[in-house]
PDB file of C-alpha atoms and ligand atoms in Angstrom:
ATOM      1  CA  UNK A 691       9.420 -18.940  -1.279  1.00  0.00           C
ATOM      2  CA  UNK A 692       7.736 -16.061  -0.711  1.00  0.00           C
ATOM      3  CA  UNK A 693       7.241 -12.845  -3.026  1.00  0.00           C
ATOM      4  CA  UNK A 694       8.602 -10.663  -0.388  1.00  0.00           C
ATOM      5  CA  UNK A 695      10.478 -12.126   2.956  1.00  0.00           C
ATOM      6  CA  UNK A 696      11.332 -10.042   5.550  1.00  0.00           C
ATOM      7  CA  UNK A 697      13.988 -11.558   7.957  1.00  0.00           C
ATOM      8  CA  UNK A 698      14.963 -10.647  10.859  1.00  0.00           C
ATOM      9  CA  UNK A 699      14.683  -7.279  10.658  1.00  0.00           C
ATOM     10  CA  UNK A 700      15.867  -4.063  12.288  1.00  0.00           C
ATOM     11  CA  UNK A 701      16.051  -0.636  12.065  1.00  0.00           C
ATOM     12  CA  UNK A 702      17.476   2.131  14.163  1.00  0.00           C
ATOM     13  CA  UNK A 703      17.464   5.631  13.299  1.00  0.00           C
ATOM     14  CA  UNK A 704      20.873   7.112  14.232  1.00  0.00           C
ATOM     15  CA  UNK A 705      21.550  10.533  14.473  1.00  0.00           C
ATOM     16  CA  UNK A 706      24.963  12.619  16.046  1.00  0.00           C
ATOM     17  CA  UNK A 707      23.614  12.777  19.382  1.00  0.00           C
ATOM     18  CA  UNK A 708      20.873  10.111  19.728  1.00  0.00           C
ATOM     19  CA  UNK A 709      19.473   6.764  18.490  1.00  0.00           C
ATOM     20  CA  UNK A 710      16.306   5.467  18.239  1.00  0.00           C
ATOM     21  CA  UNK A 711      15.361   1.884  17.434  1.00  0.00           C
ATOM     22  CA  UNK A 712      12.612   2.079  15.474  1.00  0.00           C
ATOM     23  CA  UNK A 713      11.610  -1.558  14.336  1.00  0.00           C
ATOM     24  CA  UNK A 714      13.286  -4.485  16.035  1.00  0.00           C
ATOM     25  CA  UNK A 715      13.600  -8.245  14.704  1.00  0.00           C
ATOM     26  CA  UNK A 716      10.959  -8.234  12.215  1.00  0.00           C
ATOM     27  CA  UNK A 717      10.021 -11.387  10.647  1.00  0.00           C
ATOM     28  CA  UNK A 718       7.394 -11.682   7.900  1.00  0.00           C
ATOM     29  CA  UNK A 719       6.064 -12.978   4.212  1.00  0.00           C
ATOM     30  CA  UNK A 720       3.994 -11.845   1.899  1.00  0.00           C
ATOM     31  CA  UNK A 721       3.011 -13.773  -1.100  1.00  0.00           C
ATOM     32  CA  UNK A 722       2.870 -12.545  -4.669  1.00  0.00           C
ATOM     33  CA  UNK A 723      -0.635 -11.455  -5.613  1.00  0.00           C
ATOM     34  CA  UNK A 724      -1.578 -10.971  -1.740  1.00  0.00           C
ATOM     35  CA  UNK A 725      -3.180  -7.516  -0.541  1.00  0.00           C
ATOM     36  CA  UNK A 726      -1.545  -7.047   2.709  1.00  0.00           C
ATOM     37  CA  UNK A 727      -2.507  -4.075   5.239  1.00  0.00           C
ATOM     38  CA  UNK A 728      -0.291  -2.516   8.000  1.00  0.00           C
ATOM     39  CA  UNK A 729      -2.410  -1.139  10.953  1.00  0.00           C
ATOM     40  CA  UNK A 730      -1.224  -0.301  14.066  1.00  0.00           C
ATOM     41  CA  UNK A 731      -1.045   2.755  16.418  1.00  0.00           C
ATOM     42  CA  UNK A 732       0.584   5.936  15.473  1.00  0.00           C
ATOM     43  CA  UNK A 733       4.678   6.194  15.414  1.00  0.00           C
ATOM     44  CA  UNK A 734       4.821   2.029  15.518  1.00  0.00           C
ATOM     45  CA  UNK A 735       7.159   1.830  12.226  1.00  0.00           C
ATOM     46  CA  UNK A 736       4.498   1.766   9.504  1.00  0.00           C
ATOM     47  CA  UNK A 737       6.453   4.242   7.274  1.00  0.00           C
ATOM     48  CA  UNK A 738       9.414   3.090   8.404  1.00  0.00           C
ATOM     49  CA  UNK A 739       8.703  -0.356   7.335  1.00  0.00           C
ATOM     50  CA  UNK A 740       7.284   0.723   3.414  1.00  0.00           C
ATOM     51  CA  UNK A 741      10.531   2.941   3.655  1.00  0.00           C
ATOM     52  CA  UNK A 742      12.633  -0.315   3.889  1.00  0.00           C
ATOM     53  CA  UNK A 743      10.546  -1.946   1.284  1.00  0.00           C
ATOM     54  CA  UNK A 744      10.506   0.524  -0.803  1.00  0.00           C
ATOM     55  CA  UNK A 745      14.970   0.482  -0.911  1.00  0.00           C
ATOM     56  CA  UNK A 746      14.558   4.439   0.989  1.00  0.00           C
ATOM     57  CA  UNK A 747      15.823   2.880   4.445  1.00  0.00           C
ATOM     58  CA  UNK A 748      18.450   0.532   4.839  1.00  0.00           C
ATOM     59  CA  UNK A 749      17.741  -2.050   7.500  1.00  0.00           C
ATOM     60  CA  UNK A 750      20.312  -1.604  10.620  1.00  0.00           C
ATOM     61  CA  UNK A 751      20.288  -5.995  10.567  1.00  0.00           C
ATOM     62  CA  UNK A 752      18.355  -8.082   8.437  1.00  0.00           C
ATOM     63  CA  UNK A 753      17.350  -8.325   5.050  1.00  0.00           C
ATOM     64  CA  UNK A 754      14.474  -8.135   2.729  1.00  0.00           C
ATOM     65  CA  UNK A 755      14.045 -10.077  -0.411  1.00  0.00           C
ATOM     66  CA  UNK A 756      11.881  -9.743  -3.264  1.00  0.00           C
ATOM     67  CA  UNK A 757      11.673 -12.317  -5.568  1.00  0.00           C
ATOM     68  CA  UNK A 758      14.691 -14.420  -3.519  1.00  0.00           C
ATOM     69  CA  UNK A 759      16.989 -11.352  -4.366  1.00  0.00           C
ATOM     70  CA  UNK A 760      17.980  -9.291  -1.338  1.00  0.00           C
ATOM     71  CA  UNK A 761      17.239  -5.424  -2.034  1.00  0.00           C
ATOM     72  CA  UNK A 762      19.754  -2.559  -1.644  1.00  0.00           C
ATOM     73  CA  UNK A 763      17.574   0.011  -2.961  1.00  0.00           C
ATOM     74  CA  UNK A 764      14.490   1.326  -5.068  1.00  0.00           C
ATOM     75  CA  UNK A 765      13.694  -1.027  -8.060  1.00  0.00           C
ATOM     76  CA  UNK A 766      10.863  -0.396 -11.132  1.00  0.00           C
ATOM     77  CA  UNK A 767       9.745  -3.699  -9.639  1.00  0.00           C
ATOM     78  CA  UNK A 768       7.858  -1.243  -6.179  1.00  0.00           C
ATOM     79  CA  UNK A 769       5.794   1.826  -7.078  1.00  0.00           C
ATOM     80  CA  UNK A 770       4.369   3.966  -3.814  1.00  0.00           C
ATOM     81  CA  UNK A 771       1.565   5.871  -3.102  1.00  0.00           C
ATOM     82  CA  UNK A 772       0.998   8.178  -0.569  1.00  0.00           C
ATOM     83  CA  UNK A 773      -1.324  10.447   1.660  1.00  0.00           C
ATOM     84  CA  UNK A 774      -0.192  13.663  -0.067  1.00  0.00           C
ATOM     85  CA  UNK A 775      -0.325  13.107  -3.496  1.00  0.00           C
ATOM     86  CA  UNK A 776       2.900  14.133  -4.681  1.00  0.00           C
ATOM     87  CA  UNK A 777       2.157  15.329  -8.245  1.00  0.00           C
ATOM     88  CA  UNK A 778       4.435  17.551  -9.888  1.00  0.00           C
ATOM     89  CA  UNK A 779       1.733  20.359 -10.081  1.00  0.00           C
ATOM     90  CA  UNK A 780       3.206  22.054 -12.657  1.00  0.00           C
ATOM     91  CA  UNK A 781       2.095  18.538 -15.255  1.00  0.00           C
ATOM     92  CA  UNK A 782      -1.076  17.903 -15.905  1.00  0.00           C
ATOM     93  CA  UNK A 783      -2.383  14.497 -14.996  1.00  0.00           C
ATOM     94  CA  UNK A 784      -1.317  12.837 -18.111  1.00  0.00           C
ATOM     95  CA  UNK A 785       1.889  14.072 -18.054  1.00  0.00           C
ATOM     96  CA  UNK A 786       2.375  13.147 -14.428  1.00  0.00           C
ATOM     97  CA  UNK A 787       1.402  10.019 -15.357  1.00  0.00           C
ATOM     98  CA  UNK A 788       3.675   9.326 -18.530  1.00  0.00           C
ATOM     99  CA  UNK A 789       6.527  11.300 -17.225  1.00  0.00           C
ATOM    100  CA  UNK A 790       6.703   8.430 -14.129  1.00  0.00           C
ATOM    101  CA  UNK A 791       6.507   5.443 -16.629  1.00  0.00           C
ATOM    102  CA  UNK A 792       9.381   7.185 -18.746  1.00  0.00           C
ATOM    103  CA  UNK A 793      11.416   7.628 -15.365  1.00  0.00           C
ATOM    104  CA  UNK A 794      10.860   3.872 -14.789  1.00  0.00           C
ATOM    105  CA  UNK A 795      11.872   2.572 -17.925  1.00  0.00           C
ATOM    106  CA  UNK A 796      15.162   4.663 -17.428  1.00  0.00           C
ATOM    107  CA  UNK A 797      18.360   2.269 -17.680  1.00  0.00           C
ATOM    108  CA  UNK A 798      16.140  -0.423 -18.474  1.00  0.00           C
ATOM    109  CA  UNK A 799      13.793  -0.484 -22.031  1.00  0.00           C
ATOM    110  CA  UNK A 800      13.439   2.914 -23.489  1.00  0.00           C
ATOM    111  CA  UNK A 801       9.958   4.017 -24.275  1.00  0.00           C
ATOM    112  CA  UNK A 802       8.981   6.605 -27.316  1.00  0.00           C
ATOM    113  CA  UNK A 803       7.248   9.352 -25.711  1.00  0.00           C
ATOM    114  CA  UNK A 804       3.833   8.724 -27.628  1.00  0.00           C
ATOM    115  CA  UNK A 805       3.859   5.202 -26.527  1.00  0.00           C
ATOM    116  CA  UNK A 806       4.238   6.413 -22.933  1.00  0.00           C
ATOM    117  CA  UNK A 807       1.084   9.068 -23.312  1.00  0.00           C
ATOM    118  CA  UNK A 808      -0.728   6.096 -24.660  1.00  0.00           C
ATOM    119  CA  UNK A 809      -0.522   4.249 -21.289  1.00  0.00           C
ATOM    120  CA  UNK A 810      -1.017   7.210 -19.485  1.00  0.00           C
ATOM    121  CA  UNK A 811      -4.484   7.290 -20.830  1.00  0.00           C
ATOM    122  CA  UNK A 812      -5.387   3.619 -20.812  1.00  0.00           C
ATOM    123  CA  UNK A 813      -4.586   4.425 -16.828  1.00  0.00           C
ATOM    124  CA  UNK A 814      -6.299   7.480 -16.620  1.00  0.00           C
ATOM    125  CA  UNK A 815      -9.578   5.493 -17.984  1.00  0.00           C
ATOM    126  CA  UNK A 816      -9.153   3.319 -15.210  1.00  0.00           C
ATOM    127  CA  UNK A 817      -9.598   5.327 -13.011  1.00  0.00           C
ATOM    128  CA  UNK A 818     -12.014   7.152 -13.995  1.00  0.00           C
ATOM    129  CA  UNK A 819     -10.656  10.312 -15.186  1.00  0.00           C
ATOM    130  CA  UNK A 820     -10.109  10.588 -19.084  1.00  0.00           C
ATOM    131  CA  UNK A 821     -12.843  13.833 -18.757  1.00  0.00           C
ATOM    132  CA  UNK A 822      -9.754  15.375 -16.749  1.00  0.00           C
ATOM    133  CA  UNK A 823      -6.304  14.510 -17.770  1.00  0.00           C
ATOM    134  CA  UNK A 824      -5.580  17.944 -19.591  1.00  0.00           C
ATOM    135  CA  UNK A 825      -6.199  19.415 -15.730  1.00  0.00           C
ATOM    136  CA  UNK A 826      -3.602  20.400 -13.685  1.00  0.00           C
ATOM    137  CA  UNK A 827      -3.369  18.504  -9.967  1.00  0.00           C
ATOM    138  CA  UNK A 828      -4.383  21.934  -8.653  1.00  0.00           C
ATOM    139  CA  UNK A 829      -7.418  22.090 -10.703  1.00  0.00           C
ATOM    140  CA  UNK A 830      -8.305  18.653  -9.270  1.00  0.00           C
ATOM    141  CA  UNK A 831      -9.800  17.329  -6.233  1.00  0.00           C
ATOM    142  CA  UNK A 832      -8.405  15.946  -3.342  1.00  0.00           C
ATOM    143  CA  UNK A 833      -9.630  12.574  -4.302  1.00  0.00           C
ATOM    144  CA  UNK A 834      -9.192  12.697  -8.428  1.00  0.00           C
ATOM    145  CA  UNK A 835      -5.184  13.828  -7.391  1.00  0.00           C
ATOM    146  CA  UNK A 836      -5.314   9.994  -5.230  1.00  0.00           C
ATOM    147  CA  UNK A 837      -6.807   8.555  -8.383  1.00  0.00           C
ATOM    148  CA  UNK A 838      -3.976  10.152 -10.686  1.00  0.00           C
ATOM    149  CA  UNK A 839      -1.608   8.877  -8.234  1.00  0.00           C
ATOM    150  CA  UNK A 840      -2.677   5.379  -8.409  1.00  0.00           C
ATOM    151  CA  UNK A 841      -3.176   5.702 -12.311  1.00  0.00           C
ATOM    152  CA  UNK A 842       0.986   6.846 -11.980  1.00  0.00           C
ATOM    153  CA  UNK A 843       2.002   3.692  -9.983  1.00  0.00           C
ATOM    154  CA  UNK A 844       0.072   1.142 -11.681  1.00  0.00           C
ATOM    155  CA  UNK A 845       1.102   2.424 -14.909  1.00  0.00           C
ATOM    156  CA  UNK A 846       4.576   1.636 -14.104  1.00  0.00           C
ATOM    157  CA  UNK A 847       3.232  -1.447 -14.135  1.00  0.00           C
ATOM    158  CA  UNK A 848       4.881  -2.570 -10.630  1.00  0.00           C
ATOM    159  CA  UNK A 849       4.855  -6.061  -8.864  1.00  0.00           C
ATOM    160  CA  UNK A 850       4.879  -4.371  -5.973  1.00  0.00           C
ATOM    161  CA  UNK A 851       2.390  -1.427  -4.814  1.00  0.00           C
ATOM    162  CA  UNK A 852       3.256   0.330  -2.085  1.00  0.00           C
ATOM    163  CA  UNK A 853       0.731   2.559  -0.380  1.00  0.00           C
ATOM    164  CA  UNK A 854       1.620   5.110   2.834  1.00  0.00           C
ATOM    165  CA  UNK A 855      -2.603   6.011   4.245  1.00  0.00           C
ATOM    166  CA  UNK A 856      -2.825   6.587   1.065  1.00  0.00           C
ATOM    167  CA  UNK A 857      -7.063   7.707   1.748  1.00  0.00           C
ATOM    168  CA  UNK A 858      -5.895   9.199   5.153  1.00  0.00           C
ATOM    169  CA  UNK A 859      -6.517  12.973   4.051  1.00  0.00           C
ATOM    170  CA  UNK A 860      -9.448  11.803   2.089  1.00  0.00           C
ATOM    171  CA  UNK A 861     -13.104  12.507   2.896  1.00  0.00           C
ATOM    172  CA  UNK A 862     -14.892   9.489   4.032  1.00  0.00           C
ATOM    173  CA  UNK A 863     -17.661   9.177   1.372  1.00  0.00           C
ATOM    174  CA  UNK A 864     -14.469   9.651  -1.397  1.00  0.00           C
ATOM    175  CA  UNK A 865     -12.634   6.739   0.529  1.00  0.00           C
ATOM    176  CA  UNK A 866     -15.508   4.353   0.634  1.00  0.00           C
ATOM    177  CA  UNK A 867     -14.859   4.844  -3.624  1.00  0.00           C
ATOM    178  CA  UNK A 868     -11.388   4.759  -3.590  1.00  0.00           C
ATOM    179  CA  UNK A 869     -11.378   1.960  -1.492  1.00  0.00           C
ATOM    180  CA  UNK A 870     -13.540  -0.018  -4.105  1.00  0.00           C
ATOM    181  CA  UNK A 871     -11.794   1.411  -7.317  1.00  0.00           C
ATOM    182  CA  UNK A 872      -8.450  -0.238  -5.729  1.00  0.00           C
ATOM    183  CA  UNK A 873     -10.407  -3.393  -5.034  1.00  0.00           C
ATOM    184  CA  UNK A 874     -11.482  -3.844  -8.683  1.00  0.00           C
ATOM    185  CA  UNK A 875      -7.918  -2.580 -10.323  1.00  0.00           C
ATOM    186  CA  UNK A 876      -6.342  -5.281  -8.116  1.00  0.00           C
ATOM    187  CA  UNK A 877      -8.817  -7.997  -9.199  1.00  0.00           C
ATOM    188  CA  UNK A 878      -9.091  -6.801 -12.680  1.00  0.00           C
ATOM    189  CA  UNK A 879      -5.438  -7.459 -13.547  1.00  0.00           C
ATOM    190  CA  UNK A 880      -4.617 -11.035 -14.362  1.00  0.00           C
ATOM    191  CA  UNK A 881      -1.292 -11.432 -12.979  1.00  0.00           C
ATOM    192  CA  UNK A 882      -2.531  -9.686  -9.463  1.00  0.00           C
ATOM    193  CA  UNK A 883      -0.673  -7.016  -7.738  1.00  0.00           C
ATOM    194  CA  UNK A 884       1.160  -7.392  -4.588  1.00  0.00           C
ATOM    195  CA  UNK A 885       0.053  -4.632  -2.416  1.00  0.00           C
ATOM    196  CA  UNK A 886       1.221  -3.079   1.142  1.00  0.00           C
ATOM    197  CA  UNK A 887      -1.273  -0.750   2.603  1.00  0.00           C
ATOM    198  CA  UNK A 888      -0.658   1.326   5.455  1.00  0.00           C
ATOM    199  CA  UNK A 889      -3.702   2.257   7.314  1.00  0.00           C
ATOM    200  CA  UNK A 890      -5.054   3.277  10.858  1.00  0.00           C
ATOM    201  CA  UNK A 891      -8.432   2.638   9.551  1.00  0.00           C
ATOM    202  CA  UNK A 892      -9.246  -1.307  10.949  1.00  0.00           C
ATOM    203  CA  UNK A 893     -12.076  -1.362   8.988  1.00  0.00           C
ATOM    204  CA  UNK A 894     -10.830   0.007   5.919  1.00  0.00           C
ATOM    205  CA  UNK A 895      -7.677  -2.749   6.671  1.00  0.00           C
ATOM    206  CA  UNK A 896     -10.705  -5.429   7.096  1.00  0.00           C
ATOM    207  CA  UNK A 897     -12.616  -4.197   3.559  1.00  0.00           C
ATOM    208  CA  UNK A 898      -9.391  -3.868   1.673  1.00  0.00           C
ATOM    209  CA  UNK A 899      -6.546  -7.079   3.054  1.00  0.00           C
ATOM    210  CA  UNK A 900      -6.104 -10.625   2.814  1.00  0.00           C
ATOM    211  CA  UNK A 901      -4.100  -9.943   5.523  1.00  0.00           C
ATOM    212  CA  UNK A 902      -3.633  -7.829   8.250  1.00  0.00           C
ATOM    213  CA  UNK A 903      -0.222  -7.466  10.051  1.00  0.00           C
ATOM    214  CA  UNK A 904      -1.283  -5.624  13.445  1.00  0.00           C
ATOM    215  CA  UNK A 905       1.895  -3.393  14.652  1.00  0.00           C
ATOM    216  CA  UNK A 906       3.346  -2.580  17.814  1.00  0.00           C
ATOM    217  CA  UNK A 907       5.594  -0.190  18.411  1.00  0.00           C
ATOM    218  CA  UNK A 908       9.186  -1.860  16.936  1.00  0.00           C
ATOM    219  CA  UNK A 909       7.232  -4.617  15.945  1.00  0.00           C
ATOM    220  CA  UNK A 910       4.768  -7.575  14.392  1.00  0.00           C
ATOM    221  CA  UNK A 911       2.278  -8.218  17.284  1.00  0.00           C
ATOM    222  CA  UNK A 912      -0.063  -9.901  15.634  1.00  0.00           C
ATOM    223  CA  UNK A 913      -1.058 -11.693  11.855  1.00  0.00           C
ATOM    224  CA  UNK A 914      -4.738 -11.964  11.024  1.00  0.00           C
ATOM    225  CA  UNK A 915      -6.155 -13.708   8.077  1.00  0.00           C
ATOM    226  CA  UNK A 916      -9.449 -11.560   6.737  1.00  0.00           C
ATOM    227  CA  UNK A 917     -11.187 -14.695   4.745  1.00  0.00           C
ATOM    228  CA  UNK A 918     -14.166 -12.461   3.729  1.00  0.00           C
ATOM    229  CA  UNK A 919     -15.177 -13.582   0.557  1.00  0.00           C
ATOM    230  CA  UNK A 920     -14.396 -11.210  -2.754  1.00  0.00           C
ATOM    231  CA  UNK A 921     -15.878  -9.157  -4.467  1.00  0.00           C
ATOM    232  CA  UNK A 922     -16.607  -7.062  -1.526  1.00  0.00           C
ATOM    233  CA  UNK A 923     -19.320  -4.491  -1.102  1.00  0.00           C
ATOM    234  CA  UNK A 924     -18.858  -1.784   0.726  1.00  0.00           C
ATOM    235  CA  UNK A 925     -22.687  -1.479   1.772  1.00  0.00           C
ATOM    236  CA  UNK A 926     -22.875  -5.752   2.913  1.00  0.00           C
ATOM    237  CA  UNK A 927     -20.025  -5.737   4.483  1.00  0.00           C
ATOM    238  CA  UNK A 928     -21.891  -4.334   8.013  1.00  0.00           C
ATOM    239  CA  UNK A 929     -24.234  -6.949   7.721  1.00  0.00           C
ATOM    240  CA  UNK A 930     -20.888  -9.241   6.956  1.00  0.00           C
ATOM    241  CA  UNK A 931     -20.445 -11.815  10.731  1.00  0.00           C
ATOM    242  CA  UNK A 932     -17.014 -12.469   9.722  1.00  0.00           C
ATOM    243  CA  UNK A 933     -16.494  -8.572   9.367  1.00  0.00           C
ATOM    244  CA  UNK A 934     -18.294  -7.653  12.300  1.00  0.00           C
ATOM    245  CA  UNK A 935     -16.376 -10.200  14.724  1.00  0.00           C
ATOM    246  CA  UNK A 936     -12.837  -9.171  13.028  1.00  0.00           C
ATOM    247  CA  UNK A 937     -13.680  -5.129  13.864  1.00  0.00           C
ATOM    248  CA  UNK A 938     -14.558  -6.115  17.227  1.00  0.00           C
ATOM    249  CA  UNK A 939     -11.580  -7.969  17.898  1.00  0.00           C
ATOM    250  CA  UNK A 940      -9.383  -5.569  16.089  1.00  0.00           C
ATOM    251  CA  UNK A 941     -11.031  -2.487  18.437  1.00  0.00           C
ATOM    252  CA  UNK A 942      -9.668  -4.620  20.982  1.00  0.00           C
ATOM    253  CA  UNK A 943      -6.680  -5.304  20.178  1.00  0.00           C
ATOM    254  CA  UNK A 944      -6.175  -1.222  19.584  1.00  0.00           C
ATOM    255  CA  UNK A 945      -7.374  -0.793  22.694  1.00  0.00           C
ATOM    256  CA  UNK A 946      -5.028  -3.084  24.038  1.00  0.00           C
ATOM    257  CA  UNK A 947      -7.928  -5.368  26.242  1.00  0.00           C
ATOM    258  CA  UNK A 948      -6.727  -8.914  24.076  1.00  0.00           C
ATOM    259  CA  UNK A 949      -4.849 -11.433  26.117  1.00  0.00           C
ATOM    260  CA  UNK A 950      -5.072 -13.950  23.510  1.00  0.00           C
ATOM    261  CA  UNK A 951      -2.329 -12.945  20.624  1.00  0.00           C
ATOM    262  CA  UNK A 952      -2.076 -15.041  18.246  1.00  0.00           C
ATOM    263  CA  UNK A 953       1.581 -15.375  17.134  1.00  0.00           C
ATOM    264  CA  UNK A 954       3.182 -14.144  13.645  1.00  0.00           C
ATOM    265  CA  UNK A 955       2.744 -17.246  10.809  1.00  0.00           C
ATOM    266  CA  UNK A 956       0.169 -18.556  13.163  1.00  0.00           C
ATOM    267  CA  UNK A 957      -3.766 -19.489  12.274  1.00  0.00           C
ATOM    268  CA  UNK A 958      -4.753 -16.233  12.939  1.00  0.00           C
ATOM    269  CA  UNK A 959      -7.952 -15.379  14.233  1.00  0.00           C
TER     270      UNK A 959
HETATM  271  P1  ADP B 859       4.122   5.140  11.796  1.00  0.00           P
HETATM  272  O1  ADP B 859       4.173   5.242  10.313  1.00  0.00           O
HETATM  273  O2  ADP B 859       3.660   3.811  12.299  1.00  0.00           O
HETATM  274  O3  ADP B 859       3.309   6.237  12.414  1.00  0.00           O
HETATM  275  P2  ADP B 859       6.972   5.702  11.653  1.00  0.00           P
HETATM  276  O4  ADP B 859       7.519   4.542  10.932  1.00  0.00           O
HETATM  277  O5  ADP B 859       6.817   6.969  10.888  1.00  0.00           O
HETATM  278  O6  ADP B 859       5.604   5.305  12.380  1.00  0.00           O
HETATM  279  O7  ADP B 859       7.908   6.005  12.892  1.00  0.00           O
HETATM  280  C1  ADP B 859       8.285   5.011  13.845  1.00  0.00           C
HETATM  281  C2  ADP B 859       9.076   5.666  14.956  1.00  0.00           C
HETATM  282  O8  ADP B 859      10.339   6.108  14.441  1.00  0.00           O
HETATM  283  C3  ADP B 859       8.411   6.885  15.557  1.00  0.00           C
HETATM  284  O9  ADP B 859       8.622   6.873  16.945  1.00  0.00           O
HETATM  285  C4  ADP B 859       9.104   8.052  14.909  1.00  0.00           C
HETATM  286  O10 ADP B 859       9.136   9.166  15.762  1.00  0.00           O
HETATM  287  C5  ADP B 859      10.513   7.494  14.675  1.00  0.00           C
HETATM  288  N1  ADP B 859      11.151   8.099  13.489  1.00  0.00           N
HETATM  289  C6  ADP B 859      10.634   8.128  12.234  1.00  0.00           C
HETATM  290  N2  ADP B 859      11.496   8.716  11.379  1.00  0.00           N
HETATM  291  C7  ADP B 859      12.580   9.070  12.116  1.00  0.00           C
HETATM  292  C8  ADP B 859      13.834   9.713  11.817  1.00  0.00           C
HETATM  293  N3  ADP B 859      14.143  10.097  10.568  1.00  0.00           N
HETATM  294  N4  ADP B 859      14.707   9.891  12.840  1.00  0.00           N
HETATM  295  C9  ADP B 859      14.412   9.480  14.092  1.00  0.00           C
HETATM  296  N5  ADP B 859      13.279   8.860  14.443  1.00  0.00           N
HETATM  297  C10 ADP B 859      12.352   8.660  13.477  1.00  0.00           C
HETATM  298 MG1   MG B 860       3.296   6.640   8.986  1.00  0.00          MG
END
């Protein structure tokens, strides 16, 4: 079975006066370890589909299971990052950091405080920003605040990463770093992360996935498998064939000109 299996799934947001069915009859799998990106056009259910993994959104019908066990909520198993941040900006960076892994341990393990600032460095080395730590998120740039907020999540030491455009407010020279400093995090661990990225970038989806799960609105419209051979470098990958025929298919298919859709759990393309 799969690390995460999605069945069947549906969402509709209800409100007193209207409803909206936001994803309908969604069926997918994603296997432990696998780096999985969402693309798709604006307002087709991205969010709304991390929401649901995440526990935030209850599906309308359906289920999702992690680990064979159906979800009903949030779980220290999922971490998230997204677009803006959200650092408390009155911590500094190791405190937003260690603060987060005491809040996951809650209920669970309890952690001494030290202990907690201790992994909160190792983290902040990671990414790159022992120099800064003592800084509040306001003395930091756009792009160190994404790095604290991927030191936060993986320190919680997740199965699960879940990441909302997470580079989508990010400059593009930044991203093309970012991008690569996720890369080698998620390849540096032994036991590999499972990760959901959201993106409307198809090349960033192509650099970054195993897999790409192209979106239409409500739903799954197509499942392609990158096979681009890792470690990837940012700078090869334009000289890359396999890259270069994926974009162009991928412009495509945003661009809606594909007649040949290759169905979910199929060979992809
Ligand atoms: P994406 O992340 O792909 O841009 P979303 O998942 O945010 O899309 O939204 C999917 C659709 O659901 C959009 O049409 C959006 O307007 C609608 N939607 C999102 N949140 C709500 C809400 N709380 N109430 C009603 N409709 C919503
Ligand atoms: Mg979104």
């Amino acid at each position: 079975m799969a690390l995460i299996e999605i069945k069947d799934l549906s969402l509709t947001y209800q409100s007193d006066k209207s409803s909206f069915d936001a994803l309908n009859d969604i069926n997918l799998q994603i296997e432990k370890g696998e780096f999985v990106c969402l693309i798709g056009p604006s307002g087709c259910g991205k969010s709304t589909l991390l929401g649901v993994l995440e526990g935030l959104l209850e599906p309308t019908r359906g289920q999702v299971f992690i680990n064979d066990k159906e979800i009903h909520g949030p779980g220290s198993d999922r971490a998230v990052v997204f677009q803006n941040y959200s650092l408390f900006p009155w911590m500094t960076a190791r405190k937003n950091v260690a603060f987060a892994i005491i809040e996951s341990k809650r209920g669970t393990e309890k952690i001494k405080k030290a202990d907690a600032y201790k992994i909160a460095d190792e983290y902040l080395e990671r990414v790159g920003l022992s120099e800064y730590k003592n800084k509040l998120p306001g003395e930091l740039s756009g792009g160190m605040q994404q790095r604290v907020a991927i030191a936060r999540a993986l320190a919680c030491n997740p199965e699960i990463l879940l990441m909302d455009e997470p580079f989508g407010a990010i400059d593009a020279k930044t991203r093309d770093v970012l991008q690569q400093l996720l890369l080698r995090l998620w390849a540096e661990d032994k036991e590999k992360k499972t990760i959901v990225f959201v993106t409307h970038d198809l090349e960033e989806a192509i650099f970054l996935a195993d897999k790409i799960v192209f979106m239409e609105p409500k739903g799954i419209k197509n499942i392609i498998d990158v096979r681009i051979e890792r470690p990837r470098l940012k700078e090869k990958m334009l000289s890359n064939d396999r890259y270069r025929s994926l974009r162009s298919r991928l412009v495509k298919m945003f661009s809606n000109e594909d007649e040949e859709v290759v169905l979910t759990g199929g060979a992809g393309i």
